Every structure is written in C-alpha cells, then in structure tokens.
C-alpha cells in the first residue's frame, strides 16, 4: 500500500488525553474524498504504524483529520503522535473501510464511547449531508473528557442530533441504551465504537430490536484468542498453489514466506487489509474486522489471524 507524506497542519487538544491532527499534502493536492467510517494507516516519527479513523467531513478534499488518544501502555504509536508538532511530516496510507453507512436503514443510531467517537463523526457528517435520520449518542466520563465537545454542541450538523451521556454508571449506560432501542425498528442501523465491553452491551441491548445484521461494530483492539487447540490445515489458492499451515503459524505468514504478496497492516485482525475471498472450506474466524453477517456467510476471512474448521480452504486473494 503506497504511503503519502503529509504535513501536520493543525493540532487541537480535544481533551487532556486526546488530540486531533489535521493533515494536508505538502504539495497542496487533494487527499479526500473518502467513504464515511474509513480509517488510515499512520506511521509516526518513531516508525510505528497504527490505524486511526478519519473524523472530518468525508467530502472535504483539502485535508484529513484524525484523533489520537495517548494510551497509558503505548508502545510508541500514540505517544509519538502526541509529540509531533504543527509542520512535522508523517506518512499515511489510503483510506479503507470496515464500517460504512447502511444504505437502506430507516434511521441510523451512532453509539460511541471515548475515542470511539472518531469513525462515527465522519458517519454523522455523511448522514447529515444525505439528509438521513440519525442520532449520535456519545458516552464519556465527564465533559472535560468529551472530545469535539464544541463541534458536537454547537455545529448545525450536530447540535440537534447529539445526545451526550457523561459520567454514567454501567447500569445507567444500559438504561440509556434500552431507551434508545425503544425508538428503533427491524430496519434501523446501529453503529458502535468504543471499548469491547461497551460494544458488547450495545449489541446485547439493541440486537433484539434491530437484529444482529443491523449492528455495525468498529473495533480498536484485537480479540483475545485461545490458541491451545489449534491444528494445521491446507490452504490452496485459486491459482492451484497449495500450502500447509502449521498449528502455530498464520496463513498470512506462510504465504509471505513463500513469496505471495498479501495486503496487510495491523496483523491483529482489526484493520481488514488482508481479508480475502473463501471459495471452499469453512473459516474459523478470529478477527474483529468482519461483521457477524460476513462471518456467518463464510465467504471472506482475515488471513492474519483466522484459521480453518475444515482440513482445507481454497482462497482467492483480493
Ligand atoms: S492485517 Fe489487519 S486484519 Fe489482517
């Protein structure tokens, strides 16, 4: 995937631990548009690559905006991006989407917690632009820890559409979500991004009303996986080449070792770069990027983490 060098044009301290970075190309050429809900690879000054959601208006072509939360256990990614200054150069990849706006929903409910607001902000811009019926529910610990507060409370696109929920206990969160669910139908779309436990609660509460196929999730973290029962299997490509995948190796690593080019980025099952088509066999999904519906369909899989329930898989690389 080609990297583009961009200049950090503006930095805003959104909260004590979250800063937004507006990025422009050095030569002034356009960077957008992109599809709402997209994320990009960002390689910061220390060379660490991470994925960040785009959170500006998708139709804006002059710049891209990301927001970075400084993680206490940062291994160099978010901490380094908290050190960059306006005028510094960083590298970014092409926008990619796991999350997208569902075209036929009767209404759209965006449910964010913490830094999870970022992909949902770009979706809110798009829903506003298309005139769709939407509400953004944003759960944070306090107003001081609410990113984009001024934008959400005062911009015309958002001020009547945003419900801020600050300082809620878990029980209050569940009650608020249950109240949201009462206004939905089987044709409504719910999008959620935030900590895994929060998204599990959102899914539990709204699924009985909208159905699991209408709950759209964006993960920031890799799934925890029990690998103790893993066994080997065979992967055949649509070209006819065949590879043995040992119990302790990923499909991706075996293909790469054999000189097969596969798109990849996170190698943790969250970015979607390595997702490929499954022509035969049943994947054992271990990723956090495909939707429940995609996993049930079984015709796509993430090669970096997912395995096989059948002795052989036939795969078509995308
Ligand atoms: S490389 Fe990111 S999901 Fe596989």
PDB file of C-alpha atoms and ligand atoms in Angstrom:
ATOM      1  CA  UNK A   1       0.000   0.000   0.000  1.00  0.00           C
ATOM      2  CA  UNK A   2       1.522   3.355  -1.029  1.00  0.00           C
ATOM      3  CA  UNK A   3       2.380   5.793   1.710  1.00  0.00           C
ATOM      4  CA  UNK A   4       1.778   9.517   1.276  1.00  0.00           C
ATOM      5  CA  UNK A   5       3.833  12.069   3.178  1.00  0.00           C
ATOM      6  CA  UNK A   6       1.594  14.637   4.817  1.00  0.00           C
ATOM      7  CA  UNK A   7       2.195  17.728   6.910  1.00  0.00           C
ATOM      8  CA  UNK A   8       0.558  18.146  10.306  1.00  0.00           C
ATOM      9  CA  UNK A   9      -1.232  21.444   9.575  1.00  0.00           C
ATOM     10  CA  UNK A  10      -3.067  21.896  12.877  1.00  0.00           C
ATOM     11  CA  UNK A  11      -3.212  20.227  16.276  1.00  0.00           C
ATOM     12  CA  UNK A  12      -6.111  20.669  18.701  1.00  0.00           C
ATOM     13  CA  UNK A  13      -6.098  19.371  22.292  1.00  0.00           C
ATOM     14  CA  UNK A  14      -9.602  17.901  22.354  1.00  0.00           C
ATOM     15  CA  UNK A  15      -9.255  16.560  25.919  1.00  0.00           C
ATOM     16  CA  UNK A  16      -6.269  16.137  28.263  1.00  0.00           C
ATOM     17  CA  UNK A  17      -5.504  12.789  26.562  1.00  0.00           C
ATOM     18  CA  UNK A  18      -6.918  13.198  23.030  1.00  0.00           C
ATOM     19  CA  UNK A  19      -5.524  15.477  20.333  1.00  0.00           C
ATOM     20  CA  UNK A  20      -6.799  15.880  16.803  1.00  0.00           C
ATOM     21  CA  UNK A  21      -4.379  16.312  13.915  1.00  0.00           C
ATOM     22  CA  UNK A  22      -5.380  17.945  10.631  1.00  0.00           C
ATOM     23  CA  UNK A  23      -3.214  16.593   7.822  1.00  0.00           C
ATOM     24  CA  UNK A  24      -2.547  18.146   4.409  1.00  0.00           C
ATOM     25  CA  UNK A  25      -0.350  17.169   1.491  1.00  0.00           C
ATOM     26  CA  UNK A  26       2.910  19.064   1.119  1.00  0.00           C
ATOM     27  CA  UNK A  27       2.065  19.979  -2.474  1.00  0.00           C
ATOM     28  CA  UNK A  28      -1.499  21.041  -1.611  1.00  0.00           C
ATOM     29  CA  UNK A  29      -3.046  18.274  -3.754  1.00  0.00           C
ATOM     30  CA  UNK A  30      -6.348  16.808  -2.525  1.00  0.00           C
ATOM     31  CA  UNK A  31      -6.447  13.933  -0.015  1.00  0.00           C
ATOM     32  CA  UNK A  32     -10.151  13.100   0.005  1.00  0.00           C
ATOM     33  CA  UNK A  33     -12.945  12.422  -0.526  1.00  0.00           C
ATOM     34  CA  UNK A  34     -13.344   9.108   1.286  1.00  0.00           C
ATOM     35  CA  UNK A  35     -16.245   6.960   2.487  1.00  0.00           C
ATOM     36  CA  UNK A  36     -17.520   7.762   5.974  1.00  0.00           C
ATOM     37  CA  UNK A  37     -16.230   5.354   8.634  1.00  0.00           C
ATOM     38  CA  UNK A  38     -12.832   4.945   6.922  1.00  0.00           C
ATOM     39  CA  UNK A  39      -9.511   4.571   8.704  1.00  0.00           C
ATOM     40  CA  UNK A  40      -5.926   5.074   7.551  1.00  0.00           C
ATOM     41  CA  UNK A  41      -2.536   3.646   8.467  1.00  0.00           C
ATOM     42  CA  UNK A  42      -0.391   6.314  10.123  1.00  0.00           C
ATOM     43  CA  UNK A  43       3.359   5.929  10.525  1.00  0.00           C
ATOM     44  CA  UNK A  44       4.568   8.406  13.128  1.00  0.00           C
ATOM     45  CA  UNK A  45       8.041   9.821  13.741  1.00  0.00           C
ATOM     46  CA  UNK A  46       9.261   6.682  15.531  1.00  0.00           C
ATOM     47  CA  UNK A  47       8.275   4.459  12.580  1.00  0.00           C
ATOM     48  CA  UNK A  48       5.439   2.761  14.497  1.00  0.00           C
ATOM     49  CA  UNK A  49       2.394   2.064  12.293  1.00  0.00           C
ATOM     50  CA  UNK A  50      -1.116   2.324  13.724  1.00  0.00           C
ATOM     51  CA  UNK A  51      -4.628   2.692  12.314  1.00  0.00           C
ATOM     52  CA  UNK A  52      -6.685   5.807  13.017  1.00  0.00           C
ATOM     53  CA  UNK A  53     -10.218   6.624  11.946  1.00  0.00           C
ATOM     54  CA  UNK A  54     -10.845   9.696   9.832  1.00  0.00           C
ATOM     55  CA  UNK A  55     -13.123  12.058  11.701  1.00  0.00           C
ATOM     56  CA  UNK A  56     -13.604  15.100   9.473  1.00  0.00           C
ATOM     57  CA  UNK A  57     -16.250  15.614   6.782  1.00  0.00           C
ATOM     58  CA  UNK A  58     -15.719  12.849   4.157  1.00  0.00           C
ATOM     59  CA  UNK A  59     -16.455  15.276   1.335  1.00  0.00           C
ATOM     60  CA  UNK A  60     -13.634  17.619   2.330  1.00  0.00           C
ATOM     61  CA  UNK A  61     -10.752  17.149  -0.081  1.00  0.00           C
ATOM     62  CA  UNK A  62      -8.170  19.607   1.262  1.00  0.00           C
ATOM     63  CA  UNK A  63      -7.277  17.763   4.459  1.00  0.00           C
ATOM     64  CA  UNK A  64      -7.844  14.667   6.597  1.00  0.00           C
ATOM     65  CA  UNK A  65      -8.405  14.737  10.353  1.00  0.00           C
ATOM     66  CA  UNK A  66      -7.520  12.001  12.839  1.00  0.00           C
ATOM     67  CA  UNK A  67      -7.762  11.991  16.636  1.00  0.00           C
ATOM     68  CA  UNK A  68      -5.208  10.207  18.786  1.00  0.00           C
ATOM     69  CA  UNK A  69      -5.697   9.155  22.377  1.00  0.00           C
ATOM     70  CA  UNK A  70      -2.495   8.832  24.368  1.00  0.00           C
ATOM     71  CA  UNK A  71      -2.654   5.256  25.640  1.00  0.00           C
ATOM     72  CA  UNK A  72      -1.023   4.725  29.046  1.00  0.00           C
ATOM     73  CA  UNK A  73       0.553   1.482  27.783  1.00  0.00           C
ATOM     74  CA  UNK A  74       1.560   2.974  24.421  1.00  0.00           C
ATOM     75  CA  UNK A  75       4.326   1.020  22.678  1.00  0.00           C
ATOM     76  CA  UNK A  76       5.328   4.143  20.778  1.00  0.00           C
ATOM     77  CA  UNK A  77       2.379   4.738  18.429  1.00  0.00           C
ATOM     78  CA  UNK A  78       0.042   7.111  20.246  1.00  0.00           C
ATOM     79  CA  UNK A  79       2.802   8.559  22.464  1.00  0.00           C
ATOM     80  CA  UNK A  80       4.849   9.559  19.397  1.00  0.00           C
ATOM     81  CA  UNK A  81       1.830  11.233  17.777  1.00  0.00           C
ATOM     82  CA  UNK A  82       1.372  13.201  20.996  1.00  0.00           C
ATOM     83  CA  UNK A  83       4.878  14.602  20.494  1.00  0.00           C
ATOM     84  CA  UNK A  84       4.514  15.773  16.862  1.00  0.00           C
ATOM     85  CA  UNK A  85       4.164  19.484  16.232  1.00  0.00           C
ATOM     86  CA  UNK A  86       2.473  21.533  13.534  1.00  0.00           C
ATOM     87  CA  UNK A  87       4.706  21.434  10.451  1.00  0.00           C
ATOM     88  CA  UNK A  88       6.050  17.910  11.102  1.00  0.00           C
ATOM     89  CA  UNK A  89       5.811  15.272   8.376  1.00  0.00           C
ATOM     90  CA  UNK A  90       4.203  11.861   8.890  1.00  0.00           C
ATOM     91  CA  UNK A  91       3.231   9.071   6.468  1.00  0.00           C
ATOM     92  CA  UNK A  92      -0.294   7.833   5.826  1.00  0.00           C
ATOM     93  CA  UNK A  93      -1.865   5.074   3.718  1.00  0.00           C
ATOM     94  CA  UNK A  94      -5.015   5.044   1.617  1.00  0.00           C
ATOM     95  CA  UNK A  95      -8.379   5.286   3.446  1.00  0.00           C
ATOM     96  CA  UNK A  96     -10.017   1.878   3.949  1.00  0.00           C
ATOM     97  CA  UNK A  97     -13.458   1.000   5.278  1.00  0.00           C
ATOM     98  CA  UNK A  98     -14.721  -1.710   7.558  1.00  0.00           C
ATOM     99  CA  UNK A  99     -17.581   0.448   8.758  1.00  0.00           C
ATOM    100  CA  UNK A 100     -19.855   2.096   6.165  1.00  0.00           C
ATOM    101  CA  UNK A 101     -23.299   3.699   6.224  1.00  0.00           C
ATOM    102  CA  UNK A 102     -26.057   1.117   5.625  1.00  0.00           C
ATOM    103  CA  UNK A 103     -27.884   2.446   2.556  1.00  0.00           C
ATOM    104  CA  UNK A 104     -31.416   1.193   3.257  1.00  0.00           C
ATOM    105  CA  UNK A 105     -31.862   1.799   7.006  1.00  0.00           C
ATOM    106  CA  UNK A 106     -34.953   3.735   8.149  1.00  0.00           C
ATOM    107  CA  UNK A 107     -32.832   5.507  10.770  1.00  0.00           C
ATOM    108  CA  UNK A 108     -29.254   5.427  11.959  1.00  0.00           C
ATOM    109  CA  UNK A 109     -28.075   5.423  15.571  1.00  0.00           C
ATOM    110  CA  UNK A 110     -24.380   6.028  16.237  1.00  0.00           C
ATOM    111  CA  UNK A 111     -23.256   4.928  19.707  1.00  0.00           C
ATOM    112  CA  UNK A 112     -19.751   5.928  20.773  1.00  0.00           C
ATOM    113  CA  UNK A 113     -17.700   5.738  23.929  1.00  0.00           C
ATOM    114  CA  UNK A 114     -14.480   7.688  24.461  1.00  0.00           C
ATOM    115  CA  UNK A 115     -12.149   7.824  21.461  1.00  0.00           C
ATOM    116  CA  UNK A 116     -14.635   5.556  19.655  1.00  0.00           C
ATOM    117  CA  UNK A 117     -16.424   8.714  18.546  1.00  0.00           C
ATOM    118  CA  UNK A 118     -13.923   9.228  15.710  1.00  0.00           C
ATOM    119  CA  UNK A 119     -15.270   6.915  12.965  1.00  0.00           C
ATOM    120  CA  UNK A 120     -18.830   7.793  13.948  1.00  0.00           C
ATOM    121  CA  UNK A 121     -18.169  11.522  13.493  1.00  0.00           C
ATOM    122  CA  UNK A 122     -17.391  11.070   9.801  1.00  0.00           C
ATOM    123  CA  UNK A 123     -20.541   8.961   9.500  1.00  0.00           C
ATOM    124  CA  UNK A 124     -22.560  11.707  11.193  1.00  0.00           C
ATOM    125  CA  UNK A 125     -21.231  14.224   8.652  1.00  0.00           C
ATOM    126  CA  UNK A 126     -22.265  11.924   5.800  1.00  0.00           C
ATOM    127  CA  UNK A 127     -25.708  11.196   7.254  1.00  0.00           C
ATOM    128  CA  UNK A 128     -26.273  14.935   7.666  1.00  0.00           C
ATOM    129  CA  UNK A 129     -25.195  15.559   4.063  1.00  0.00           C
ATOM    130  CA  UNK A 130     -27.576  12.927   2.697  1.00  0.00           C
ATOM    131  CA  UNK A 131     -30.461  14.138   4.883  1.00  0.00           C
ATOM    132  CA  UNK A 132     -30.781  10.760   6.640  1.00  0.00           C
ATOM    133  CA  UNK A 133     -32.472  10.364  10.014  1.00  0.00           C
ATOM    134  CA  UNK A 134     -29.701   9.915  12.601  1.00  0.00           C
ATOM    135  CA  UNK A 135     -28.740  10.396  16.248  1.00  0.00           C
ATOM    136  CA  UNK A 136     -25.299  10.230  17.822  1.00  0.00           C
ATOM    137  CA  UNK A 137     -25.130   9.006  21.422  1.00  0.00           C
ATOM    138  CA  UNK A 138     -21.724   9.717  22.958  1.00  0.00           C
ATOM    139  CA  UNK A 139     -20.748   8.250  26.336  1.00  0.00           C
ATOM    140  CA  UNK A 140     -17.799   9.800  28.195  1.00  0.00           C
ATOM    141  CA  UNK A 141     -16.554  10.019  31.769  1.00  0.00           C
ATOM    142  CA  UNK A 142     -17.006  13.798  32.014  1.00  0.00           C
ATOM    143  CA  UNK A 143     -17.394  16.904  29.885  1.00  0.00           C
ATOM    144  CA  UNK A 144     -13.654  17.527  30.251  1.00  0.00           C
ATOM    145  CA  UNK A 145     -13.052  14.112  28.669  1.00  0.00           C
ATOM    146  CA  UNK A 146     -15.530  14.656  25.833  1.00  0.00           C
ATOM    147  CA  UNK A 147     -13.659  15.112  22.555  1.00  0.00           C
ATOM    148  CA  UNK A 148     -15.050  17.524  19.925  1.00  0.00           C
ATOM    149  CA  UNK A 149     -17.408  18.991  22.532  1.00  0.00           C
ATOM    150  CA  UNK A 150     -17.762  22.409  20.900  1.00  0.00           C
ATOM    151  CA  UNK A 151     -18.358  20.857  17.472  1.00  0.00           C
ATOM    152  CA  UNK A 152     -20.970  18.448  18.790  1.00  0.00           C
ATOM    153  CA  UNK A 153     -22.855  21.014  20.839  1.00  0.00           C
ATOM    154  CA  UNK A 154     -22.732  23.968  18.508  1.00  0.00           C
ATOM    155  CA  UNK A 155     -22.332  22.983  14.842  1.00  0.00           C
ATOM    156  CA  UNK A 156     -25.561  22.951  12.844  1.00  0.00           C
ATOM    157  CA  UNK A 157     -24.834  19.429  11.546  1.00  0.00           C
ATOM    158  CA  UNK A 158     -24.809  18.026  15.055  1.00  0.00           C
ATOM    159  CA  UNK A 159     -26.414  20.129  17.754  1.00  0.00           C
ATOM    160  CA  UNK A 160     -29.939  18.676  17.403  1.00  0.00           C
ATOM    161  CA  UNK A 161     -28.688  15.168  16.685  1.00  0.00           C
ATOM    162  CA  UNK A 162     -26.231  14.596  19.523  1.00  0.00           C
ATOM    163  CA  UNK A 163     -27.018  13.184  22.968  1.00  0.00           C
ATOM    164  CA  UNK A 164     -24.121  13.407  25.392  1.00  0.00           C
ATOM    165  CA  UNK A 165     -24.081  10.919  28.283  1.00  0.00           C
ATOM    166  CA  UNK A 166     -21.402  11.913  30.765  1.00  0.00           C
ATOM    167  CA  UNK A 167     -20.383  10.107  33.937  1.00  0.00           C
ATOM    168  CA  UNK A 168     -22.880   7.231  33.572  1.00  0.00           C
ATOM    169  CA  UNK A 169     -22.539   4.085  35.642  1.00  0.00           C
ATOM    170  CA  UNK A 170     -22.750   0.797  33.717  1.00  0.00           C
ATOM    171  CA  UNK A 171     -26.362   0.368  34.812  1.00  0.00           C
ATOM    172  CA  UNK A 172     -27.191   3.908  33.629  1.00  0.00           C
ATOM    173  CA  UNK A 173     -25.472   3.187  30.306  1.00  0.00           C
ATOM    174  CA  UNK A 174     -27.628   0.086  29.842  1.00  0.00           C
ATOM    175  CA  UNK A 175     -30.795   2.030  30.734  1.00  0.00           C
ATOM    176  CA  UNK A 176     -29.909   4.796  28.280  1.00  0.00           C
ATOM    177  CA  UNK A 177     -29.269   2.235  25.542  1.00  0.00           C
ATOM    178  CA  UNK A 178     -32.544   0.457  26.313  1.00  0.00           C
ATOM    179  CA  UNK A 179     -34.356   3.793  25.893  1.00  0.00           C
ATOM    180  CA  UNK A 180     -32.597   4.279  22.533  1.00  0.00           C
ATOM    181  CA  UNK A 181     -33.638   0.778  21.422  1.00  0.00           C
ATOM    182  CA  UNK A 182     -37.329   1.516  22.008  1.00  0.00           C
ATOM    183  CA  UNK A 183     -37.259   4.038  19.139  1.00  0.00           C
ATOM    184  CA  UNK A 184     -35.782   1.586  16.631  1.00  0.00           C
ATOM    185  CA  UNK A 185     -37.239  -0.951  14.196  1.00  0.00           C
ATOM    186  CA  UNK A 186     -36.016  -4.069  12.426  1.00  0.00           C
ATOM    187  CA  UNK A 187     -34.865  -1.782   9.590  1.00  0.00           C
ATOM    188  CA  UNK A 188     -32.752   0.547  11.761  1.00  0.00           C
ATOM    189  CA  UNK A 189     -28.956   0.540  11.704  1.00  0.00           C
ATOM    190  CA  UNK A 190     -26.851   0.834  14.855  1.00  0.00           C
ATOM    191  CA  UNK A 191     -23.143   1.612  14.635  1.00  0.00           C
ATOM    192  CA  UNK A 192     -20.916   1.383  17.670  1.00  0.00           C
ATOM    193  CA  UNK A 193     -17.299   2.039  18.521  1.00  0.00           C
ATOM    194  CA  UNK A 194     -15.603   2.077  21.910  1.00  0.00           C
ATOM    195  CA  UNK A 195     -14.154  -0.369  24.448  1.00  0.00           C
ATOM    196  CA  UNK A 196     -15.039  -4.035  23.791  1.00  0.00           C
ATOM    197  CA  UNK A 197     -17.242  -4.368  26.911  1.00  0.00           C
ATOM    198  CA  UNK A 198     -19.190  -1.242  25.940  1.00  0.00           C
ATOM    199  CA  UNK A 199     -19.810  -2.516  22.414  1.00  0.00           C
ATOM    200  CA  UNK A 200     -20.911  -5.878  23.824  1.00  0.00           C
ATOM    201  CA  UNK A 201     -23.518  -4.055  25.926  1.00  0.00           C
ATOM    202  CA  UNK A 202     -24.720  -2.022  22.942  1.00  0.00           C
ATOM    203  CA  UNK A 203     -25.002  -5.216  20.881  1.00  0.00           C
ATOM    204  CA  UNK A 204     -26.865  -7.081  23.631  1.00  0.00           C
ATOM    205  CA  UNK A 205     -29.381  -4.281  24.149  1.00  0.00           C
ATOM    206  CA  UNK A 206     -30.198  -3.368  20.541  1.00  0.00           C
ATOM    207  CA  UNK A 207     -29.959  -6.758  18.796  1.00  0.00           C
ATOM    208  CA  UNK A 208     -33.401  -7.999  19.931  1.00  0.00           C
ATOM    209  CA  UNK A 209     -34.922  -4.960  18.180  1.00  0.00           C
ATOM    210  CA  UNK A 210     -32.806  -4.399  15.063  1.00  0.00           C
ATOM    211  CA  UNK A 211     -31.313  -7.893  14.512  1.00  0.00           C
ATOM    212  CA  UNK A 212     -27.612  -8.742  14.626  1.00  0.00           C
ATOM    213  CA  UNK A 213     -27.180  -7.980  10.917  1.00  0.00           C
ATOM    214  CA  UNK A 214     -28.012  -4.323  11.579  1.00  0.00           C
ATOM    215  CA  UNK A 215     -25.421  -3.827  14.333  1.00  0.00           C
ATOM    216  CA  UNK A 216     -22.200  -2.461  12.853  1.00  0.00           C
ATOM    217  CA  UNK A 217     -19.095  -2.568  15.014  1.00  0.00           C
ATOM    218  CA  UNK A 218     -15.677  -0.917  14.689  1.00  0.00           C
ATOM    219  CA  UNK A 219     -13.006  -2.439  16.905  1.00  0.00           C
ATOM    220  CA  UNK A 220      -9.821  -0.721  18.021  1.00  0.00           C
ATOM    221  CA  UNK A 221      -8.424  -3.769  19.799  1.00  0.00           C
ATOM    222  CA  UNK A 222      -7.540  -7.282  18.737  1.00  0.00           C
ATOM    223  CA  UNK A 223      -9.738 -10.112  20.023  1.00  0.00           C
ATOM    224  CA  UNK A 224      -8.368 -12.333  22.777  1.00  0.00           C
ATOM    225  CA  UNK A 225      -7.910 -15.779  21.274  1.00  0.00           C
ATOM    226  CA  UNK A 226      -7.399 -19.195  22.824  1.00  0.00           C
ATOM    227  CA  UNK A 227      -4.916 -20.920  20.501  1.00  0.00           C
ATOM    228  CA  UNK A 228      -4.367 -24.023  22.655  1.00  0.00           C
ATOM    229  CA  UNK A 229      -6.481 -26.331  20.440  1.00  0.00           C
ATOM    230  CA  UNK A 230      -5.136 -25.100  17.096  1.00  0.00           C
ATOM    231  CA  UNK A 231      -4.195 -27.678  14.456  1.00  0.00           C
ATOM    232  CA  UNK A 232      -2.639 -27.489  10.996  1.00  0.00           C
ATOM    233  CA  UNK A 233      -4.586 -27.336   7.731  1.00  0.00           C
ATOM    234  CA  UNK A 234      -4.076 -26.838   3.989  1.00  0.00           C
ATOM    235  CA  UNK A 235      -4.637 -23.615   2.088  1.00  0.00           C
ATOM    236  CA  UNK A 236      -4.978 -23.746  -1.673  1.00  0.00           C
ATOM    237  CA  UNK A 237      -5.011 -20.548  -3.730  1.00  0.00           C
ATOM    238  CA  UNK A 238      -7.298 -20.126  -6.724  1.00  0.00           C
ATOM    239  CA  UNK A 239      -4.112 -20.370  -8.816  1.00  0.00           C
ATOM    240  CA  UNK A 240      -3.759 -24.007  -7.684  1.00  0.00           C
ATOM    241  CA  UNK A 241      -0.744 -23.435  -5.389  1.00  0.00           C
ATOM    242  CA  UNK A 242      -1.076 -25.282  -2.096  1.00  0.00           C
ATOM    243  CA  UNK A 243       0.469 -24.580   1.327  1.00  0.00           C
ATOM    244  CA  UNK A 244       0.488 -26.397   4.660  1.00  0.00           C
ATOM    245  CA  UNK A 245      -0.337 -24.065   7.578  1.00  0.00           C
ATOM    246  CA  UNK A 246       1.177 -25.409  10.815  1.00  0.00           C
ATOM    247  CA  UNK A 247      -0.733 -25.098  14.113  1.00  0.00           C
ATOM    248  CA  UNK A 248       1.497 -22.247  15.291  1.00  0.00           C
ATOM    249  CA  UNK A 249       1.654 -20.171  12.085  1.00  0.00           C
ATOM    250  CA  UNK A 250      -0.815 -17.834  10.377  1.00  0.00           C
ATOM    251  CA  UNK A 251      -1.947 -18.223   6.768  1.00  0.00           C
ATOM    252  CA  UNK A 252      -0.532 -14.757   6.105  1.00  0.00           C
ATOM    253  CA  UNK A 253       2.954 -15.609   7.376  1.00  0.00           C
ATOM    254  CA  UNK A 254       3.130 -18.866   5.387  1.00  0.00           C
ATOM    255  CA  UNK A 255       2.010 -17.154   2.180  1.00  0.00           C
ATOM    256  CA  UNK A 256       4.530 -14.341   2.676  1.00  0.00           C
ATOM    257  CA  UNK A 257       7.333 -16.803   3.355  1.00  0.00           C
ATOM    258  CA  UNK A 258       6.529 -18.371   0.009  1.00  0.00           C
ATOM    259  CA  UNK A 259       6.749 -15.063  -1.832  1.00  0.00           C
ATOM    260  CA  UNK A 260       2.985 -14.487  -2.161  1.00  0.00           C
ATOM    261  CA  UNK A 261       2.073 -10.808  -1.884  1.00  0.00           C
ATOM    262  CA  UNK A 262      -0.823 -10.170   0.517  1.00  0.00           C
ATOM    263  CA  UNK A 263      -2.093  -6.752   1.582  1.00  0.00           C
ATOM    264  CA  UNK A 264      -1.639  -6.385   5.330  1.00  0.00           C
ATOM    265  CA  UNK A 265      -1.331  -3.754   8.010  1.00  0.00           C
ATOM    266  CA  UNK A 266      -2.273  -4.495  11.631  1.00  0.00           C
ATOM    267  CA  UNK A 267      -1.671  -8.287  11.558  1.00  0.00           C
ATOM    268  CA  UNK A 268      -4.083  -8.432  14.519  1.00  0.00           C
ATOM    269  CA  UNK A 269      -7.394  -8.931  12.730  1.00  0.00           C
ATOM    270  CA  UNK A 270      -8.677  -5.386  13.154  1.00  0.00           C
ATOM    271  CA  UNK A 271      -7.859  -3.385  10.014  1.00  0.00           C
ATOM    272  CA  UNK A 272      -9.357  -5.587   7.274  1.00  0.00           C
ATOM    273  CA  UNK A 273      -6.376  -5.200   4.877  1.00  0.00           C
ATOM    274  CA  UNK A 274      -5.744  -8.940   4.481  1.00  0.00           C
ATOM    275  CA  UNK A 275      -9.389 -10.004   4.086  1.00  0.00           C
ATOM    276  CA  UNK A 276      -9.681 -12.401   1.138  1.00  0.00           C
ATOM    277  CA  UNK A 277     -12.372 -14.498  -0.515  1.00  0.00           C
ATOM    278  CA  UNK A 278     -13.033 -18.071   0.603  1.00  0.00           C
ATOM    279  CA  UNK A 279     -14.047 -20.302  -2.310  1.00  0.00           C
ATOM    280  CA  UNK A 280     -14.176 -23.638  -0.451  1.00  0.00           C
ATOM    281  CA  UNK A 281     -13.973 -24.801   3.174  1.00  0.00           C
ATOM    282  CA  UNK A 282     -15.145 -23.242   6.426  1.00  0.00           C
ATOM    283  CA  UNK A 283     -13.082 -20.494   8.065  1.00  0.00           C
ATOM    284  CA  UNK A 284     -12.581 -20.324  11.839  1.00  0.00           C
ATOM    285  CA  UNK A 285     -12.958 -16.567  12.254  1.00  0.00           C
ATOM    286  CA  UNK A 286     -10.650 -14.975  14.839  1.00  0.00           C
ATOM    287  CA  UNK A 287     -10.782 -11.374  13.654  1.00  0.00           C
ATOM    288  CA  UNK A 288     -12.500  -8.258  14.853  1.00  0.00           C
ATOM    289  CA  UNK A 289     -12.981  -6.677  11.433  1.00  0.00           C
ATOM    290  CA  UNK A 290     -15.639  -8.731   9.629  1.00  0.00           C
ATOM    291  CA  UNK A 291     -19.247  -8.262  10.709  1.00  0.00           C
ATOM    292  CA  UNK A 292     -21.267 -11.062  12.278  1.00  0.00           C
ATOM    293  CA  UNK A 293     -23.193 -11.354   8.992  1.00  0.00           C
ATOM    294  CA  UNK A 294     -19.966 -11.550   6.944  1.00  0.00           C
ATOM    295  CA  UNK A 295     -18.599 -14.229   9.260  1.00  0.00           C
ATOM    296  CA  UNK A 296     -21.825 -16.233   9.014  1.00  0.00           C
ATOM    297  CA  UNK A 297     -21.709 -16.011   5.198  1.00  0.00           C
ATOM    298  CA  UNK A 298     -18.258 -17.609   5.382  1.00  0.00           C
ATOM    299  CA  UNK A 299     -17.060 -16.347   2.005  1.00  0.00           C
ATOM    300  CA  UNK A 300     -14.400 -13.960   3.370  1.00  0.00           C
ATOM    301  CA  UNK A 301     -11.721 -14.241   6.044  1.00  0.00           C
ATOM    302  CA  UNK A 302      -8.808 -12.323   7.582  1.00  0.00           C
ATOM    303  CA  UNK A 303      -5.641 -14.233   6.716  1.00  0.00           C
ATOM    304  CA  UNK A 304      -3.554 -12.758   9.551  1.00  0.00           C
ATOM    305  CA  UNK A 305      -5.453 -14.387  12.432  1.00  0.00           C
ATOM    306  CA  UNK A 306      -8.265 -16.640  11.206  1.00  0.00           C
ATOM    307  CA  UNK A 307      -7.866 -20.377  10.707  1.00  0.00           C
ATOM    308  CA  UNK A 308      -9.877 -23.285   9.287  1.00  0.00           C
ATOM    309  CA  UNK A 309     -12.578 -25.580  10.640  1.00  0.00           C
ATOM    310  CA  UNK A 310     -12.123 -27.876   7.633  1.00  0.00           C
ATOM    311  CA  UNK A 311      -8.925 -29.720   6.589  1.00  0.00           C
ATOM    312  CA  UNK A 312      -8.623 -27.481   3.517  1.00  0.00           C
ATOM    313  CA  UNK A 313      -9.532 -23.937   2.490  1.00  0.00           C
ATOM    314  CA  UNK A 314      -9.486 -22.618  -1.077  1.00  0.00           C
ATOM    315  CA  UNK A 315      -8.779 -18.888  -1.087  1.00  0.00           C
ATOM    316  CA  UNK A 316      -8.812 -16.118  -3.643  1.00  0.00           C
ATOM    317  CA  UNK A 317      -6.534 -13.224  -2.685  1.00  0.00           C
ATOM    318  CA  UNK A 318      -8.049  -9.763  -3.145  1.00  0.00           C
TER     319      UNK A 318
HETATM  320  S1  LIG B   1      -3.671  -7.331   8.502  1.00  0.00           S
HETATM  321 FE1  LIG B   1      -5.214  -6.224   9.559  1.00  0.00          FE
HETATM  322  S2  LIG B   1      -6.904  -7.616   9.581  1.00  0.00           S
HETATM  323 FE2  LIG B   1      -5.255  -8.781   8.784  1.00  0.00          FE
END
